[in-house]
mmCIF file of C-alpha atoms and ligand atoms in Angstrom:
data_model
loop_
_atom_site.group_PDB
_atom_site.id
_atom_site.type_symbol
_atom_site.label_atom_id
_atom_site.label_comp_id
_atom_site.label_asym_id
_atom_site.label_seq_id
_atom_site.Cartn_x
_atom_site.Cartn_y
_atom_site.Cartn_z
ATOM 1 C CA UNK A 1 120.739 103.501 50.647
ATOM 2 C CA UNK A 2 121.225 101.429 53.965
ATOM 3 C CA UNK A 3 117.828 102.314 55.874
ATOM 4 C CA UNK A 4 118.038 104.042 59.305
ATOM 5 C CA UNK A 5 118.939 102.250 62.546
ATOM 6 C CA UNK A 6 115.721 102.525 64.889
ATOM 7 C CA UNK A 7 116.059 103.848 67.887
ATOM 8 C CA UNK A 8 116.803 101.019 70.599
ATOM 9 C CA UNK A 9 113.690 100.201 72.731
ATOM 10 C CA UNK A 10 113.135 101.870 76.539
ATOM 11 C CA UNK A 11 113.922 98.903 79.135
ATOM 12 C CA UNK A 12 112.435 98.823 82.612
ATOM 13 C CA UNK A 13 111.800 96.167 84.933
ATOM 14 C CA UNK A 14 109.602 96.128 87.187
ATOM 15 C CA UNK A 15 109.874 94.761 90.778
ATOM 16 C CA UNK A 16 106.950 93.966 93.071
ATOM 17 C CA UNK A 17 105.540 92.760 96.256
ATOM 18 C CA UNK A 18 108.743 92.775 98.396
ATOM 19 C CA UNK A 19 106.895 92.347 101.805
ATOM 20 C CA UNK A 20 110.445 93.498 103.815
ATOM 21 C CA UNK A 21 110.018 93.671 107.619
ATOM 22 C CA UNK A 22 111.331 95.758 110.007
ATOM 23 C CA UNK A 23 113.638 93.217 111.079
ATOM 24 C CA UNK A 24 115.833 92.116 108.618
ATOM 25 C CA UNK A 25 116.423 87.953 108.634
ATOM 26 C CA UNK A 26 111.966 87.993 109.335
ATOM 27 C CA UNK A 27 110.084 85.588 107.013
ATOM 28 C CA UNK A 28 107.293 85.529 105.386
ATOM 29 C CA UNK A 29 105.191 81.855 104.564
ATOM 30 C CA UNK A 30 108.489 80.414 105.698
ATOM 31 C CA UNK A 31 110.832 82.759 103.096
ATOM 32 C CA UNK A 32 113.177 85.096 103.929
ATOM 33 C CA UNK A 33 111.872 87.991 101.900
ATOM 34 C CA UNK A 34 115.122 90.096 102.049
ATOM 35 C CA UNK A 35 117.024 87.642 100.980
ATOM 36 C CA UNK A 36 115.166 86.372 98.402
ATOM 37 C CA UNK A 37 114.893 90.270 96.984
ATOM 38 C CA UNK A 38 118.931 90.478 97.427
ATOM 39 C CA UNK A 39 118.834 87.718 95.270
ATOM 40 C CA UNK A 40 116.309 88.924 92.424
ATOM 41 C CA UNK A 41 117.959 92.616 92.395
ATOM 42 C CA UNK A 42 121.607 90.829 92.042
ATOM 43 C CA UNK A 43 120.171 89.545 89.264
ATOM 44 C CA UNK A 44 118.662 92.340 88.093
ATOM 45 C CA UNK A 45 121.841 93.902 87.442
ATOM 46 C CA UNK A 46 123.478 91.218 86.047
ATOM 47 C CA UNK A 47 120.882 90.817 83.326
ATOM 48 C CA UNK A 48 119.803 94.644 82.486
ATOM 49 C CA UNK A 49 122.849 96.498 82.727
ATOM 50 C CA UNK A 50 120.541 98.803 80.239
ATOM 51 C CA UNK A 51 117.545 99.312 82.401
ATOM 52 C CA UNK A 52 116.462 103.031 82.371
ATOM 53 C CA UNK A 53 113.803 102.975 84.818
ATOM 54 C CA UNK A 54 112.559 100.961 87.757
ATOM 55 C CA UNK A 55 108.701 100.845 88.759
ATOM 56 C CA UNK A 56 108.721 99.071 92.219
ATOM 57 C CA UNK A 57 104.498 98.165 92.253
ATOM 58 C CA UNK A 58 103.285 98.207 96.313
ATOM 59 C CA UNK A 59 103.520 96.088 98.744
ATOM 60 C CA UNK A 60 107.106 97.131 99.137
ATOM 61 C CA UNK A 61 106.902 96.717 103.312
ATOM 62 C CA UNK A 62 105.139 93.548 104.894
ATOM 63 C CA UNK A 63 104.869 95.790 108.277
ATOM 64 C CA UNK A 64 105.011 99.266 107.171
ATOM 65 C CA UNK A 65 107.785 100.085 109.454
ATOM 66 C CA UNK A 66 110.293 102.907 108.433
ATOM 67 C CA UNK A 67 112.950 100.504 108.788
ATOM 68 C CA UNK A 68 111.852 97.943 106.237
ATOM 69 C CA UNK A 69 111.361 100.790 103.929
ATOM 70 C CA UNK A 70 114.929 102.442 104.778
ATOM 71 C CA UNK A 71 116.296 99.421 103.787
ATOM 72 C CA UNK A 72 114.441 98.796 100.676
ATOM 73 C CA UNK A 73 115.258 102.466 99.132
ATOM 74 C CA UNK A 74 118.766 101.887 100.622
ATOM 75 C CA UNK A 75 119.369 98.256 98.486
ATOM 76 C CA UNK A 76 117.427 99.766 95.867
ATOM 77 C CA UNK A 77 120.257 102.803 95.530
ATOM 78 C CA UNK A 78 122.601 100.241 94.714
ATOM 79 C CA UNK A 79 120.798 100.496 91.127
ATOM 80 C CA UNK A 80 121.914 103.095 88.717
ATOM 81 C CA UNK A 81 118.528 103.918 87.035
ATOM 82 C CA UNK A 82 115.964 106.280 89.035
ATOM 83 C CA UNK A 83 113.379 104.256 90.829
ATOM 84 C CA UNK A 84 109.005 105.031 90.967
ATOM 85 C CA UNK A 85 107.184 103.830 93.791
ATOM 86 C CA UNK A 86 103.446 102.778 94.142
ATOM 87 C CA UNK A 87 101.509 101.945 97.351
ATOM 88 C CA UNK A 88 100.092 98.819 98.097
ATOM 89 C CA UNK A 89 97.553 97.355 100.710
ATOM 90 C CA UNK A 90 100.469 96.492 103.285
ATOM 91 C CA UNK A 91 102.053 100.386 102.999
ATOM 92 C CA UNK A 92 101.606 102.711 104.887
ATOM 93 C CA UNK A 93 101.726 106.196 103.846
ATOM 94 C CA UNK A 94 103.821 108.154 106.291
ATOM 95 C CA UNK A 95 106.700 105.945 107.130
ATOM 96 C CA UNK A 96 107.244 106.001 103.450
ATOM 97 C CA UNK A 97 107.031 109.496 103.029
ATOM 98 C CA UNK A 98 109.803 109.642 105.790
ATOM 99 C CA UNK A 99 112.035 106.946 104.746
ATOM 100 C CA UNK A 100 111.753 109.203 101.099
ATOM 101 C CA UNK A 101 112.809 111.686 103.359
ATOM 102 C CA UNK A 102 109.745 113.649 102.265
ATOM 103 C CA UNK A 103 110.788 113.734 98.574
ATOM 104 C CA UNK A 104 107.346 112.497 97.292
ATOM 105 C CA UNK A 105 108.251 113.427 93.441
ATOM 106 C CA UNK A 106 108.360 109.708 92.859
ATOM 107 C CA UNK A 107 105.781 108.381 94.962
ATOM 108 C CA UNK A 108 102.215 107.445 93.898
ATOM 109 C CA UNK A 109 100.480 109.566 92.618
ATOM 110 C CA UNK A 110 102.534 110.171 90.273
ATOM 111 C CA UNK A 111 103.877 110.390 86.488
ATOM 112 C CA UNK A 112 107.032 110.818 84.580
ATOM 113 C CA UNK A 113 108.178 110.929 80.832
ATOM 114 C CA UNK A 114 111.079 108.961 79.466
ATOM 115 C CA UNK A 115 111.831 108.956 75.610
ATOM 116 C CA UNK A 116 108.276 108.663 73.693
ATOM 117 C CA UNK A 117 106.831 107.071 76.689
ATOM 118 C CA UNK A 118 104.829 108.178 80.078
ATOM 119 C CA UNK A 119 104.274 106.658 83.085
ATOM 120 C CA UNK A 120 101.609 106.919 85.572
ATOM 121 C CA UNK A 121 101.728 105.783 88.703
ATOM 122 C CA UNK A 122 98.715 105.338 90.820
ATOM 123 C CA UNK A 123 97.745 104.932 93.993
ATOM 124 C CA UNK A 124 94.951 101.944 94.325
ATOM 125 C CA UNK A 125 95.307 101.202 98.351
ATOM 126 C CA UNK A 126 92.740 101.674 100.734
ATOM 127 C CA UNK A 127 94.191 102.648 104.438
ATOM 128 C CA UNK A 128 93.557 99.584 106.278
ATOM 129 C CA UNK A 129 91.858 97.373 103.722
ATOM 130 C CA UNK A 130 93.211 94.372 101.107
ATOM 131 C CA UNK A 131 91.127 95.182 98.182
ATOM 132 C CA UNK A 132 91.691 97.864 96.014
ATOM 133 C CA UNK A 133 89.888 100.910 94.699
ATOM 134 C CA UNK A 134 90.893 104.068 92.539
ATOM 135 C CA UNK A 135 88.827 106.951 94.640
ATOM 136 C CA UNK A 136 87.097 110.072 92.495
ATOM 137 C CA UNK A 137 90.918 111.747 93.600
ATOM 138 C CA UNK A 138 92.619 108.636 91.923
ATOM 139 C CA UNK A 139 90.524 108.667 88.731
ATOM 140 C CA UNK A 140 90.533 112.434 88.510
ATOM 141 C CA UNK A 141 94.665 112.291 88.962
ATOM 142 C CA UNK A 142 94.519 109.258 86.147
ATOM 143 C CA UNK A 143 92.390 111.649 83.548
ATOM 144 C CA UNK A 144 94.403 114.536 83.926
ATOM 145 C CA UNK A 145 97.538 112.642 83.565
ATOM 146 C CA UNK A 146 96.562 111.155 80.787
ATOM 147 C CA UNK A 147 94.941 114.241 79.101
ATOM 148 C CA UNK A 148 98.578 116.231 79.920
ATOM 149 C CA UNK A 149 100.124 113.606 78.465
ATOM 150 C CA UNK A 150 102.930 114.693 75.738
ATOM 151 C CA UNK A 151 104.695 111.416 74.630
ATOM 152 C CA UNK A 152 103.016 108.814 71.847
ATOM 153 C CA UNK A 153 102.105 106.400 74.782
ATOM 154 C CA UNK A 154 101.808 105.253 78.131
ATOM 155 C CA UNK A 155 101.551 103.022 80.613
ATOM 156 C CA UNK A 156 99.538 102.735 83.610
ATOM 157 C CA UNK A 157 100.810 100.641 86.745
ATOM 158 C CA UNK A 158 99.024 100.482 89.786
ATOM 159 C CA UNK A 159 98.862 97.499 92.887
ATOM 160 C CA UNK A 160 95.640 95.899 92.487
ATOM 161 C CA UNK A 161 94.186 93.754 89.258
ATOM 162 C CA UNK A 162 91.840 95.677 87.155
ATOM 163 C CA UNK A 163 90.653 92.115 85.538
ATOM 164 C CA UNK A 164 89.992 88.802 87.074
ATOM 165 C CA UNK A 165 93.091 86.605 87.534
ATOM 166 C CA UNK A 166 90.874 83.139 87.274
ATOM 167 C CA UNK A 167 91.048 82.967 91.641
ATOM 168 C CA UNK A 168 88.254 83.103 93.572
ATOM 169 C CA UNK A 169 90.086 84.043 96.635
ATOM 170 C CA UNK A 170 92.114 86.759 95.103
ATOM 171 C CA UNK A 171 89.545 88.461 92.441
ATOM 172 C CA UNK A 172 87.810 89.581 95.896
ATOM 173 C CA UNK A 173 90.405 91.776 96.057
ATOM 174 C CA UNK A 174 90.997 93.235 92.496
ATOM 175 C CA UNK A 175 89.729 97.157 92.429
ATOM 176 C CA UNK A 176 86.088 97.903 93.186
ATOM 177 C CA UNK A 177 85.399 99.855 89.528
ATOM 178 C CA UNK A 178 87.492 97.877 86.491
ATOM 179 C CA UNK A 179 84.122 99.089 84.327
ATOM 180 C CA UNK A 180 85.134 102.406 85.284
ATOM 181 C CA UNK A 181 88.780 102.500 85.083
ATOM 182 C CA UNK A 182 89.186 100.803 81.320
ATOM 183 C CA UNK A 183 86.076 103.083 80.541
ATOM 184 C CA UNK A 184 88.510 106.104 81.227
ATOM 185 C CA UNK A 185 91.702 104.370 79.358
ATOM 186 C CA UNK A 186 89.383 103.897 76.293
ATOM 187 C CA UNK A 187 89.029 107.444 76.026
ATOM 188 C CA UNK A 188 92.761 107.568 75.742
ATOM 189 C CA UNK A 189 94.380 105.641 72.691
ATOM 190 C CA UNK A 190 97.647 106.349 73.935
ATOM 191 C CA UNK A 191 97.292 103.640 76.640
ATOM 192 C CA UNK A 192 99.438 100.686 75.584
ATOM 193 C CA UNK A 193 99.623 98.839 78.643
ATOM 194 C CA UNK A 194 98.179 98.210 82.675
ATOM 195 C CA UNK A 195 100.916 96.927 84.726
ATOM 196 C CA UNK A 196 100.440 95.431 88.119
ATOM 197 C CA UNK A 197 101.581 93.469 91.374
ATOM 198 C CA UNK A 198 100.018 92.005 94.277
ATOM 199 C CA UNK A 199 98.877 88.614 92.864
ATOM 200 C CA UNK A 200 102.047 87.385 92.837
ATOM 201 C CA UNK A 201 102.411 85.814 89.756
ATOM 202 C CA UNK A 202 103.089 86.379 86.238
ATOM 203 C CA UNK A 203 99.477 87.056 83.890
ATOM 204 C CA UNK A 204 99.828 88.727 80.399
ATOM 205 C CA UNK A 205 96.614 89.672 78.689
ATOM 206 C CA UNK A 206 94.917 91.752 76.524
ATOM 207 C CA UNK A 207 91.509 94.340 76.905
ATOM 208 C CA UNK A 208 90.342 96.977 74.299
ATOM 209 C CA UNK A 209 93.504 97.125 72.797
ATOM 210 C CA UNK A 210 95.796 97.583 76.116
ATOM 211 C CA UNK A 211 98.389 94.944 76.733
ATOM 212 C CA UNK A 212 97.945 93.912 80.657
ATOM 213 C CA UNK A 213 100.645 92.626 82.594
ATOM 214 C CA UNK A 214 101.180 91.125 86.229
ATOM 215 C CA UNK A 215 104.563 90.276 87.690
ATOM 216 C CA UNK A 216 105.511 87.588 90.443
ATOM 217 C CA UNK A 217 106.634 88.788 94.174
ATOM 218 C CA UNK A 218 110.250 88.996 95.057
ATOM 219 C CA UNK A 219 109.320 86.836 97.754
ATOM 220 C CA UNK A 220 106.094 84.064 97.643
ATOM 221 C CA UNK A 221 104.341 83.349 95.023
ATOM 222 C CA UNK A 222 100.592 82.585 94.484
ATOM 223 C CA UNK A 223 99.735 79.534 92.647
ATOM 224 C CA UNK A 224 97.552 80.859 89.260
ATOM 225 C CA UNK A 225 94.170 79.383 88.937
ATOM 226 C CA UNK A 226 93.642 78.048 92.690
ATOM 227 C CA UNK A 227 90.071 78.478 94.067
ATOM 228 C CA UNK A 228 91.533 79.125 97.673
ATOM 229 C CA UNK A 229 94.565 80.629 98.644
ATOM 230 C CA UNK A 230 97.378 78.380 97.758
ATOM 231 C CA UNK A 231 101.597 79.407 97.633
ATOM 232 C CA UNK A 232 103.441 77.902 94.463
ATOM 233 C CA UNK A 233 106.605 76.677 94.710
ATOM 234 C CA UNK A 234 108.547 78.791 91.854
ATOM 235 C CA UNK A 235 110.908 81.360 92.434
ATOM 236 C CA UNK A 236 111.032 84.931 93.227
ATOM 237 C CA UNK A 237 111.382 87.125 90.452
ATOM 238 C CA UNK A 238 111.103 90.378 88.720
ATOM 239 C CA UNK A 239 109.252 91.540 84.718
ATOM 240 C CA UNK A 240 111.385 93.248 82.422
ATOM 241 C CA UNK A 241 109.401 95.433 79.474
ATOM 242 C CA UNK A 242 111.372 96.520 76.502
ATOM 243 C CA UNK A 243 109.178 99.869 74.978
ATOM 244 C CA UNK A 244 109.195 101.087 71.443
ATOM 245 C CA UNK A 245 108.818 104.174 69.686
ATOM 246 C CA UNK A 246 106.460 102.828 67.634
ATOM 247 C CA UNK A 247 104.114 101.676 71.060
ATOM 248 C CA UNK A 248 104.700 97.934 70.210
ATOM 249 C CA UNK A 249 105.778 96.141 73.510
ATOM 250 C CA UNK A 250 107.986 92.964 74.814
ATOM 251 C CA UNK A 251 108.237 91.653 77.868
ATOM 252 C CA UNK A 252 109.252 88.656 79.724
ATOM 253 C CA UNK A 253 110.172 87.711 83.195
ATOM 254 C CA UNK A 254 113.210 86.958 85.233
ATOM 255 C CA UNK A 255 112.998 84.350 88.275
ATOM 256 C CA UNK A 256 115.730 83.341 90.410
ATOM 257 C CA UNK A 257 115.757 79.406 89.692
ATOM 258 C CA UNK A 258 119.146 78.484 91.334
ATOM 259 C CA UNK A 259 117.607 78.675 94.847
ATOM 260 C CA UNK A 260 115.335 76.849 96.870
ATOM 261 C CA UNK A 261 113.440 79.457 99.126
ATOM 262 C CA UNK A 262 111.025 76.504 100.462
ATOM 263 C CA UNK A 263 107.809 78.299 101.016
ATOM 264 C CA UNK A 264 105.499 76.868 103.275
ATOM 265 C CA UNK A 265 103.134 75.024 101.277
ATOM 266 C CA UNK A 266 101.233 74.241 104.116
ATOM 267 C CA UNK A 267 99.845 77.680 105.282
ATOM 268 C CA UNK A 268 96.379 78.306 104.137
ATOM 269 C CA UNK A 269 96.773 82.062 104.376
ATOM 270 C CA UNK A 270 98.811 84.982 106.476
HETATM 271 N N1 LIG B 301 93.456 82.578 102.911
HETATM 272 C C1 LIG B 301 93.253 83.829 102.519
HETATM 273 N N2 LIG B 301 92.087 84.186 101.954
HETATM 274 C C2 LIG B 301 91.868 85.455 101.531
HETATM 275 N N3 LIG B 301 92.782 86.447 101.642
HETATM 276 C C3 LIG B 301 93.957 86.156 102.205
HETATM 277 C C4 LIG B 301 94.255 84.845 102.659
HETATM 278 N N4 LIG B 301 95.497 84.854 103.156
HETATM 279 C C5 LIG B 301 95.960 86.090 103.014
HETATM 280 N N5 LIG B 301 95.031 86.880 102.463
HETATM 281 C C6 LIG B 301 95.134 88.311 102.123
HETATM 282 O O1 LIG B 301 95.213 88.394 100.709
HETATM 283 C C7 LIG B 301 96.303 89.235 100.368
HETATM 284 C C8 LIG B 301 96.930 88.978 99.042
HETATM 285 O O2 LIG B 301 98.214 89.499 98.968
HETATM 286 P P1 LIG B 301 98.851 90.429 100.075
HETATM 287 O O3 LIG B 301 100.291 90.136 100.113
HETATM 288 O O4 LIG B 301 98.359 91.786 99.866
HETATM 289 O O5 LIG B 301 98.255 89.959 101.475
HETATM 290 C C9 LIG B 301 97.296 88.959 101.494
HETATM 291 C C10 LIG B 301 96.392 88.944 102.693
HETATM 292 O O6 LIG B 301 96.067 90.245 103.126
#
């Protein structure tokens, strides 16, 4: 008897860090960070033409001006799959909620189901701050999501690092209560994976079981290991994550390597 097909795996990517300004053409560390996210999401769709899902991970305005985030959710409709947003440090609530139109169904906090997988998407800014922190609200919203929970397993995506990247400069910022947080995911063996943005760079890891994942910026990135704030000089890009039924996960990432964006080495910091 020929065995059974299985069941083709979920595919998302997952975008990050676009940093857009109100004015289109404005650059960040010396790159254009519109262009360079035309660029990543033209490649986006000419790589996963069978991308399901989108989770775009904060820092998706450099300003947090309604325009910049118009014209993100406007170049983002050009993609056929549904998009999930998350707030980071450089968002700003409101101007969000309005460029959304007020249709926060999709915004962080929030969660959604696709095939034998769920997603939750939280909110780990603090209004005005860098660093991040999941507040009683956050952690509450994480362990009823994850007690409602229906599907096999899930992932958990948020701005901030919940584990040290190896930076001095940068672990400063990661959120205030990791003990806490993967305390709460232990509880849950359902959690396959902790996906996040703001370092700018790519990191896969391992804790209690969860695969851990960080994705570079579709603009700058931040070179890995570096003491002090320091740019690198690779390209923009985006993480793709193909999920199976049976929880196991691959994932790789996508950078645009035809360009030269020509970040400003230089700058010590913005
Ligand atoms: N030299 C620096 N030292 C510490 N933090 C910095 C430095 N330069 C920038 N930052 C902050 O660190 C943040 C890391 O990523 P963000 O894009 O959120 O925005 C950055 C700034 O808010």
């Amino acid at each position: 008897m020929i065995p059974p097909t299985p069941a083709p795996p979920l595919r998302v990517v997952q975008l990050t860090d676009c940093h857009l300004f109100a004015d289109p053409g404005t650059r960040l560390l010396g790159v254009d960070t519109q262009y360079s996210l035309e660029m990543v999401l033209a490649r986006v769709r000419r790589e996963q033409p069978d991308c399901q899902l989108v989770l775009a991970t904060g820092d998706l305005s450099q300003d947090g001006s309604e325009r910049s985030y118009r014209r993100l959710i406007d170049m983002m409709a050009a993609l056929p799959m549904p998009v999930y947003w998350l707030e980071g440090n450089h968002d700003i609530s409101a101007p969000l909620v309005a460029a959304l139109d007020g249709d926060c169904s999709r915004l962080s906090p929030c969660v959604t189901e696709l095939g034998d997988w769920t997603f939750v998407l939280l909110d780990s800014s603090v209004p005005d701050e860098v660093p991040g922190d999941l507040s009683g609200a956050d952690m509450a919203f994480l362990e009823q999501a994850l007690s409602a929970a229906r599907t096999a397993h899930v992932m958990v995506c948020l701005h901030h690092h919940p584990v040290p990247m190896g930076s001095a400069w940068l672990d400063a910022q990661q959120i205030a209560d990791p003990q806490g947080f993967f305390a709460l995911l232990r509880r849950f063996p359902a959690v396959r994976a902790v996906v996040w943005g703001h370092v700018h760079q790519a990191f896969e890891g391992e804790r209690d079981g969860i695969k851990l994942y960080s994705t570079p910026s579709t603009c700058v990135q931040f070179k890995p290991g570096s003491a002090d704030f320091a740019l690198d000089d690779c390209g923009p890009g985006y993480r793709w994550f193909d999920l199976h039924a049976d929880g196991a996960i691959d994932s790789g990432v996508s950078r645009v390597d035809d360009i030269d964006f020509a970040p400003d080495l230089t700058v010590t910091g913005y």
